[in-house]
Amino acid sequence: MSVPRMLTGDRPTGRLHLGHYVGSIANRVRLHRRYESFFIIADLHMLTTRNTRGDIERVTVNAREMVTDILAAGVDPARATFYLQSAIPEVGDLNTLLQNLVTVPRLERVPSLKEMTTAAGKEEMPYGLLGYPVLQAADILCVKGQVVPVGRDNAAHVEVTREIARRFNHLYGEVFPVPEMIASETPTLVGTDGRAKMSKSLGNAIPLSADPATVRRAVLGMYTDPNRVRADVPGTVEGNPVFAYHDIFNPDRAEVDGLKERYRAGRVGDVEVKEKLAAALNRFLDPIRERRARIEADPGLVDELIVEGTERTRLEVRQTLVEVRRAMGLTGAYTRVRRRAERRRRAAGAPL
């Protein structure tokens, strides 16, 4: 590989939102021209928490929406390979081989797995969810990914990948690069309710595809300083979600600094602060909306990108699996058995 490879992606559970943007998409947009970039539509990962027939039937629509959001955010389709995870069964084969290189206690120390179990409303962790980091390792290593953009939630997962890659190379020879993590500058974005990170399932998210009126409604309903009952009461800026969003999405630093000063002094109301935030967010989202409109004006474009990317990725994964099986000696084991069987058939005069 002359150009280093990047692997990133999302579960197709719905449209992407501002939390996804600051947590990973901004990094992808910035990095994807520097690397040979693979974008996984991780529908097998989705099954660890959402596996009803209805969930699976929505994968097609959600995959289209997800890819459209990523392209609208600024990823160049000519420099990105999108692929559907479940359409490459060899990823499951690699997952089976890699799962023997990590222990249950190690996986139980991954903090986000318990959080995902709780968020999914499950009392006990499914086996597949415990193995989530191993399947993620298979995703990264099957294309020999060398860099992985991560938010805070995924860093522990990718560290498992790094350990598995080193373990495999130690046991069987150098096959996998040990991927490096590239952390987001803003790992987590609090939701509009101010209580948890932005999440579709919690209803505290602002989609990248939201229209201006939807954005304004969401912002006007945002959680702010609960102790501030009137505009003339000095307010707290630190930890205030409205100002956290201003810091990330409002490039007018003079305006933001002025709002903070007035807020602390009790000289500006929450409505004005929120209206200015809504305006800043809509200015930020306008170019994304324009790109989305152009993509949606070309029906079938996203489907074609997914199909071409999946076919190309499957060829890559097949080659990786050949190298893995050869390094482990699995190919040789069957070859030796087959040759002996063929010799017996020849000796007996039986057709081969």
CSV table of N, CA, C and O in Angstrom, one decimal, residues 253-327:
chain,number,residue,atom,x,y,z
A,253,ARG,N,-16.0,35.1,17.2
A,253,ARG,CA,-15.5,35.0,18.5
A,253,ARG,C,-15.9,36.3,19.3
A,253,ARG,O,-16.1,36.3,20.5
A,254,ALA,N,-15.9,37.4,18.6
A,254,ALA,CA,-16.3,38.7,19.3
A,254,ALA,C,-17.7,38.6,19.8
A,254,ALA,O,-18.0,39.0,20.9
A,255,GLU,N,-18.6,38.0,19.0
A,255,GLU,CA,-20.0,37.9,19.4
A,255,GLU,C,-20.1,36.9,20.6
A,255,GLU,O,-20.8,37.2,21.6
A,256,VAL,N,-19.4,35.8,20.5
A,256,VAL,CA,-19.5,34.8,21.6
A,256,VAL,C,-18.9,35.4,22.9
A,256,VAL,O,-19.5,35.3,24.0
A,257,ASP,N,-17.8,36.1,22.8
A,257,ASP,CA,-17.2,36.7,24.0
A,257,ASP,C,-18.1,37.7,24.6
A,257,ASP,O,-18.2,37.9,25.8
A,258,GLY,N,-18.7,38.5,23.7
A,258,GLY,CA,-19.6,39.5,24.2
A,258,GLY,C,-20.8,38.9,24.9
A,258,GLY,O,-21.3,39.4,26.0
A,259,LEU,N,-21.4,37.9,24.3
A,259,LEU,CA,-22.5,37.2,25.0
A,259,LEU,C,-22.2,36.6,26.3
A,259,LEU,O,-22.9,36.7,27.3
A,260,LYS,N,-21.0,36.0,26.4
A,260,LYS,CA,-20.6,35.5,27.7
A,260,LYS,C,-20.4,36.6,28.8
A,260,LYS,O,-20.9,36.4,29.9
A,261,GLU,N,-19.8,37.7,28.4
A,261,GLU,CA,-19.6,38.8,29.3
A,261,GLU,C,-21.0,39.3,29.8
A,261,GLU,O,-21.2,39.5,31.0
A,262,ARG,N,-21.9,39.5,28.9
A,262,ARG,CA,-23.2,40.0,29.3
A,262,ARG,C,-24.0,39.0,30.1
A,262,ARG,O,-24.8,39.4,31.0
A,263,TYR,N,-23.8,37.7,29.7
A,263,TYR,CA,-24.6,36.7,30.4
A,263,TYR,C,-24.1,36.6,31.9
A,263,TYR,O,-25.0,36.5,32.8
A,264,ARG,N,-22.8,36.7,32.1
A,264,ARG,CA,-22.3,36.6,33.5
A,264,ARG,C,-22.8,37.9,34.3
A,264,ARG,O,-22.9,37.8,35.5
A,265,ALA,N,-23.0,39.0,33.6
A,265,ALA,CA,-23.4,40.2,34.3
A,265,ALA,C,-24.9,40.4,34.4
A,265,ALA,O,-25.3,41.4,35.0
A,266,GLY,N,-25.6,39.5,33.8
A,266,GLY,CA,-27.1,39.6,33.9
A,266,GLY,C,-27.6,40.7,32.9
A,266,GLY,O,-28.5,41.4,33.3
A,267,ARG,N,-27.0,40.8,31.8
A,267,ARG,CA,-27.4,41.9,30.8
A,267,ARG,C,-27.8,41.3,29.5
A,267,ARG,O,-27.9,42.1,28.5
A,268,VAL,N,-28.1,40.0,29.4
A,268,VAL,CA,-28.7,39.5,28.2
A,268,VAL,C,-29.5,38.3,28.6
A,268,VAL,O,-29.2,37.5,29.5
A,269,GLY,N,-30.6,38.1,27.9
A,269,GLY,CA,-31.5,37.0,28.2
A,269,GLY,C,-31.2,35.7,27.4
A,269,GLY,O,-30.5,35.7,26.4
A,270,ASP,N,-31.7,34.6,27.9
A,270,ASP,CA,-31.4,33.3,27.3
A,270,ASP,C,-31.9,33.3,25.8
A,270,ASP,O,-31.3,32.7,25.0
A,271,VAL,N,-33.1,34.0,25.6
A,271,VAL,CA,-33.6,33.9,24.2
A,271,VAL,C,-32.7,34.5,23.2
A,271,VAL,O,-32.5,34.0,22.1
A,272,GLU,N,-32.1,35.7,23.6
A,272,GLU,CA,-31.2,36.3,22.6
A,272,GLU,C,-30.0,35.4,22.4
A,272,GLU,O,-29.5,35.2,21.2
A,273,VAL,N,-29.4,34.8,23.4
A,273,VAL,CA,-28.3,33.9,23.3
A,273,VAL,C,-28.6,32.7,22.4
A,273,VAL,O,-27.8,32.3,21.6
A,274,LYS,N,-29.8,32.2,22.6
A,274,LYS,CA,-30.2,31.0,21.8
A,274,LYS,C,-30.5,31.4,20.4
A,274,LYS,O,-30.2,30.6,19.4
A,275,GLU,N,-31.1,32.6,20.1
A,275,GLU,CA,-31.4,33.0,18.8
A,275,GLU,C,-30.1,33.2,18.0
A,275,GLU,O,-30.0,32.8,16.8
A,276,LYS,N,-29.1,33.7,18.6
A,276,LYS,CA,-27.8,33.9,18.0
A,276,LYS,C,-27.1,32.5,17.7
A,276,LYS,O,-26.5,32.3,16.7
A,277,LEU,N,-27.3,31.6,18.6
A,277,LEU,CA,-26.8,30.2,18.4
A,277,LEU,C,-27.5,29.6,17.2
A,277,LEU,O,-26.9,29.0,16.4
A,278,ALA,N,-28.9,29.7,17.2
A,278,ALA,CA,-29.6,29.1,16.1
A,278,ALA,C,-29.1,29.7,14.7
A,278,ALA,O,-29.0,28.9,13.8
A,279,ALA,N,-28.9,31.0,14.7
A,279,ALA,CA,-28.4,31.6,13.5
A,279,ALA,C,-27.0,31.0,13.1
A,279,ALA,O,-26.7,30.8,11.9
A,280,ALA,N,-26.2,30.9,14.1
A,280,ALA,CA,-24.8,30.4,13.9
A,280,ALA,C,-24.9,28.9,13.4
A,280,ALA,O,-24.2,28.5,12.4
A,281,LEU,N,-25.7,28.1,14.0
A,281,LEU,CA,-25.9,26.7,13.6
A,281,LEU,C,-26.4,26.6,12.1
A,281,LEU,O,-25.9,25.8,11.3
A,282,ASN,N,-27.4,27.5,11.8
A,282,ASN,CA,-27.9,27.4,10.4
A,282,ASN,C,-26.9,27.9,9.4
A,282,ASN,O,-26.8,27.3,8.3
A,283,ARG,N,-26.1,28.8,9.8
A,283,ARG,CA,-25.0,29.2,8.9
A,283,ARG,C,-24.0,28.1,8.7
A,283,ARG,O,-23.5,27.8,7.6
A,284,PHE,N,-23.7,27.3,9.8
A,284,PHE,CA,-22.8,26.2,9.7
A,284,PHE,C,-23.4,25.1,8.8
A,284,PHE,O,-22.7,24.4,8.0
A,285,LEU,N,-24.7,24.9,8.9
A,285,LEU,CA,-25.4,23.8,8.2
A,285,LEU,C,-25.8,24.1,6.8
A,285,LEU,O,-26.0,23.2,6.0
A,286,ASP,N,-25.8,25.4,6.4
A,286,ASP,CA,-26.3,25.7,5.1
A,286,ASP,C,-25.4,25.0,4.0
A,286,ASP,O,-26.0,24.5,3.0
A,287,PRO,N,-24.1,25.0,4.0
A,287,PRO,CA,-23.4,24.3,3.0
A,287,PRO,C,-23.6,22.8,3.0
A,287,PRO,O,-23.6,22.2,1.9
A,288,ILE,N,-23.9,22.2,4.1
A,288,ILE,CA,-24.2,20.8,4.2
A,288,ILE,C,-25.6,20.5,3.6
A,288,ILE,O,-25.7,19.6,2.8
A,289,ARG,N,-26.5,21.4,3.8
A,289,ARG,CA,-27.8,21.3,3.1
A,289,ARG,C,-27.7,21.4,1.6
A,289,ARG,O,-28.4,20.7,0.9
A,290,GLU,N,-26.9,22.3,1.2
A,290,GLU,CA,-26.7,22.5,-0.3
A,290,GLU,C,-26.1,21.3,-0.9
A,290,GLU,O,-26.6,20.8,-2.0
A,291,ARG,N,-25.1,20.7,-0.3
A,291,ARG,CA,-24.5,19.5,-0.8
A,291,ARG,C,-25.5,18.3,-0.8
A,291,ARG,O,-25.6,17.5,-1.7
A,292,ARG,N,-26.3,18.2,0.3
A,292,ARG,CA,-27.3,17.2,0.4
A,292,ARG,C,-28.3,17.3,-0.7
A,292,ARG,O,-28.7,16.3,-1.4
A,293,ALA,N,-28.7,18.5,-1.0
A,293,ALA,CA,-29.7,18.7,-2.1
A,293,ALA,C,-29.2,18.2,-3.5
A,293,ALA,O,-29.9,17.6,-4.3
A,294,ARG,N,-27.9,18.5,-3.7
A,294,ARG,CA,-27.3,18.0,-5.0
A,294,ARG,C,-27.2,16.5,-5.0
A,294,ARG,O,-27.4,15.9,-6.1
A,295,ILE,N,-26.9,15.9,-3.9
A,295,ILE,CA,-26.8,14.4,-3.9
A,295,ILE,C,-28.1,13.8,-4.1
A,295,ILE,O,-28.3,12.8,-4.9
A,296,GLU,N,-29.1,14.3,-3.4
A,296,GLU,CA,-30.5,13.8,-3.5
A,296,GLU,C,-31.1,14.0,-4.9
A,296,GLU,O,-32.1,13.3,-5.3
A,297,ALA,N,-30.6,15.0,-5.6
A,297,ALA,CA,-31.1,15.2,-7.0
A,297,ALA,C,-30.6,14.2,-8.0
A,297,ALA,O,-31.0,14.2,-9.2
A,298,ASP,N,-29.7,13.3,-7.6
A,298,ASP,CA,-29.2,12.2,-8.4
A,298,ASP,C,-29.6,10.9,-7.9
A,298,ASP,O,-28.8,10.2,-7.2
A,299,PRO,N,-30.8,10.4,-8.1
A,299,PRO,CA,-31.3,9.2,-7.5
A,299,PRO,C,-30.4,8.0,-7.9
A,299,PRO,O,-30.0,7.9,-9.1
A,300,GLY,N,-30.1,7.1,-7.0
A,300,GLY,CA,-29.3,6.0,-7.2
A,300,GLY,C,-27.8,6.2,-7.1
A,300,GLY,O,-27.0,5.2,-7.0
A,301,LEU,N,-27.4,7.5,-6.9
A,301,LEU,CA,-25.9,7.7,-6.8
A,301,LEU,C,-25.4,7.1,-5.6
A,301,LEU,O,-24.3,6.4,-5.6
A,302,VAL,N,-26.0,7.2,-4.4
A,302,VAL,CA,-25.5,6.7,-3.2
A,302,VAL,C,-25.5,5.1,-3.2
A,302,VAL,O,-24.6,4.5,-2.8
A,303,ASP,N,-26.6,4.6,-3.8
A,303,ASP,CA,-26.7,3.1,-3.9
A,303,ASP,C,-25.5,2.6,-4.8
A,303,ASP,O,-24.9,1.6,-4.4
A,304,GLU,N,-25.2,3.3,-5.8
A,304,GLU,CA,-24.1,2.9,-6.7
A,304,GLU,C,-22.7,3.0,-5.9
A,304,GLU,O,-21.9,2.1,-6.1
A,305,LEU,N,-22.6,4.0,-5.2
A,305,LEU,CA,-21.3,4.1,-4.4
A,305,LEU,C,-21.2,3.0,-3.4
A,305,LEU,O,-20.1,2.4,-3.2
A,306,ILE,N,-22.3,2.6,-2.8
A,306,ILE,CA,-22.2,1.5,-1.8
A,306,ILE,C,-21.9,0.2,-2.4
A,306,ILE,O,-21.1,-0.6,-2.0
A,307,VAL,N,-22.6,-0.1,-3.6
A,307,VAL,CA,-22.3,-1.3,-4.3
A,307,VAL,C,-20.9,-1.4,-4.8
A,307,VAL,O,-20.2,-2.4,-4.6
A,308,GLU,N,-20.4,-0.4,-5.4
A,308,GLU,CA,-19.0,-0.4,-5.9
A,308,GLU,C,-18.0,-0.5,-4.8
A,308,GLU,O,-17.0,-1.3,-4.9
A,309,GLY,N,-18.3,0.2,-3.7
A,309,GLY,CA,-17.4,0.1,-2.6
A,309,GLY,C,-17.4,-1.2,-1.9
A,309,GLY,O,-16.3,-1.7,-1.5
A,310,THR,N,-18.5,-1.8,-1.8
A,310,THR,CA,-18.6,-3.2,-1.2
A,310,THR,C,-17.9,-4.2,-2.0
A,310,THR,O,-17.2,-5.1,-1.5
A,311,GLU,N,-18.1,-4.2,-3.3
A,311,GLU,CA,-17.4,-5.1,-4.2
A,311,GLU,C,-15.9,-5.0,-4.1
A,311,GLU,O,-15.1,-5.9,-4.0
A,312,ARG,N,-15.4,-3.7,-4.1
A,312,ARG,CA,-14.0,-3.5,-4.0
A,312,ARG,C,-13.4,-3.9,-2.7
A,312,ARG,O,-12.4,-4.6,-2.6
A,313,THR,N,-14.2,-3.6,-1.6
A,313,THR,CA,-13.7,-4.0,-0.3
A,313,THR,C,-13.7,-5.5,-0.1
A,313,THR,O,-12.8,-6.1,0.5
A,314,ARG,N,-14.7,-6.2,-0.7
A,314,ARG,CA,-14.7,-7.7,-0.5
A,314,ARG,C,-13.4,-8.3,-1.1
A,314,ARG,O,-12.9,-9.3,-0.6
A,315,LEU,N,-13.0,-7.8,-2.2
A,315,LEU,CA,-11.8,-8.3,-2.8
A,315,LEU,C,-10.6,-8.1,-1.9
A,315,LEU,O,-9.7,-9.0,-1.7
A,316,GLU,N,-10.5,-6.9,-1.3
A,316,GLU,CA,-9.4,-6.7,-0.3
A,316,GLU,C,-9.5,-7.6,0.9
A,316,GLU,O,-8.5,-8.1,1.3
A,317,VAL,N,-10.7,-7.8,1.4
A,317,VAL,CA,-10.8,-8.7,2.6
A,317,VAL,C,-10.5,-10.1,2.3
A,317,VAL,O,-9.9,-10.8,3.1
A,318,ARG,N,-10.9,-10.6,1.1
A,318,ARG,CA,-10.6,-11.9,0.7
A,318,ARG,C,-9.1,-12.2,0.7
A,318,ARG,O,-8.6,-13.2,1.1
A,319,GLN,N,-8.4,-11.2,0.2
A,319,GLN,CA,-6.9,-11.3,0.1
A,319,GLN,C,-6.3,-11.3,1.5
A,319,GLN,O,-5.4,-12.1,1.8
A,320,THR,N,-6.8,-10.4,2.4
A,320,THR,CA,-6.3,-10.4,3.8
A,320,THR,C,-6.6,-11.7,4.4
A,320,THR,O,-5.7,-12.3,5.1
A,321,LEU,N,-7.7,-12.3,4.2
A,321,LEU,CA,-8.1,-13.6,4.9
A,321,LEU,C,-7.1,-14.7,4.4
A,321,LEU,O,-6.7,-15.6,5.1
A,322,VAL,N,-6.8,-14.7,3.1
A,322,VAL,CA,-5.8,-15.7,2.6
A,322,VAL,C,-4.5,-15.5,3.3
A,322,VAL,O,-3.9,-16.5,3.7
A,323,GLU,N,-4.1,-14.3,3.5
A,323,GLU,CA,-2.8,-14.1,4.2
A,323,GLU,C,-2.9,-14.5,5.6
A,323,GLU,O,-1.9,-15.1,6.2
A,324,VAL,N,-4.0,-14.3,6.3
A,324,VAL,CA,-4.2,-14.7,7.7
A,324,VAL,C,-4.2,-16.2,7.8
A,324,VAL,O,-3.4,-16.7,8.7
A,325,ARG,N,-4.9,-16.9,7.0
A,325,ARG,CA,-5.0,-18.3,7.1
A,325,ARG,C,-3.6,-19.0,6.8
A,325,ARG,O,-3.2,-19.9,7.4
A,326,ARG,N,-2.9,-18.4,5.8
A,326,ARG,CA,-1.6,-18.9,5.5
A,326,ARG,C,-0.6,-18.7,6.6
A,326,ARG,O,0.1,-19.6,7.0
A,327,ALA,N,-0.7,-17.5,7.2
A,327,ALA,CA,0.2,-17.2,8.4
A,327,ALA,C,0.0,-18.1,9.5
A,327,ALA,O,0.9,-18.6,10.2
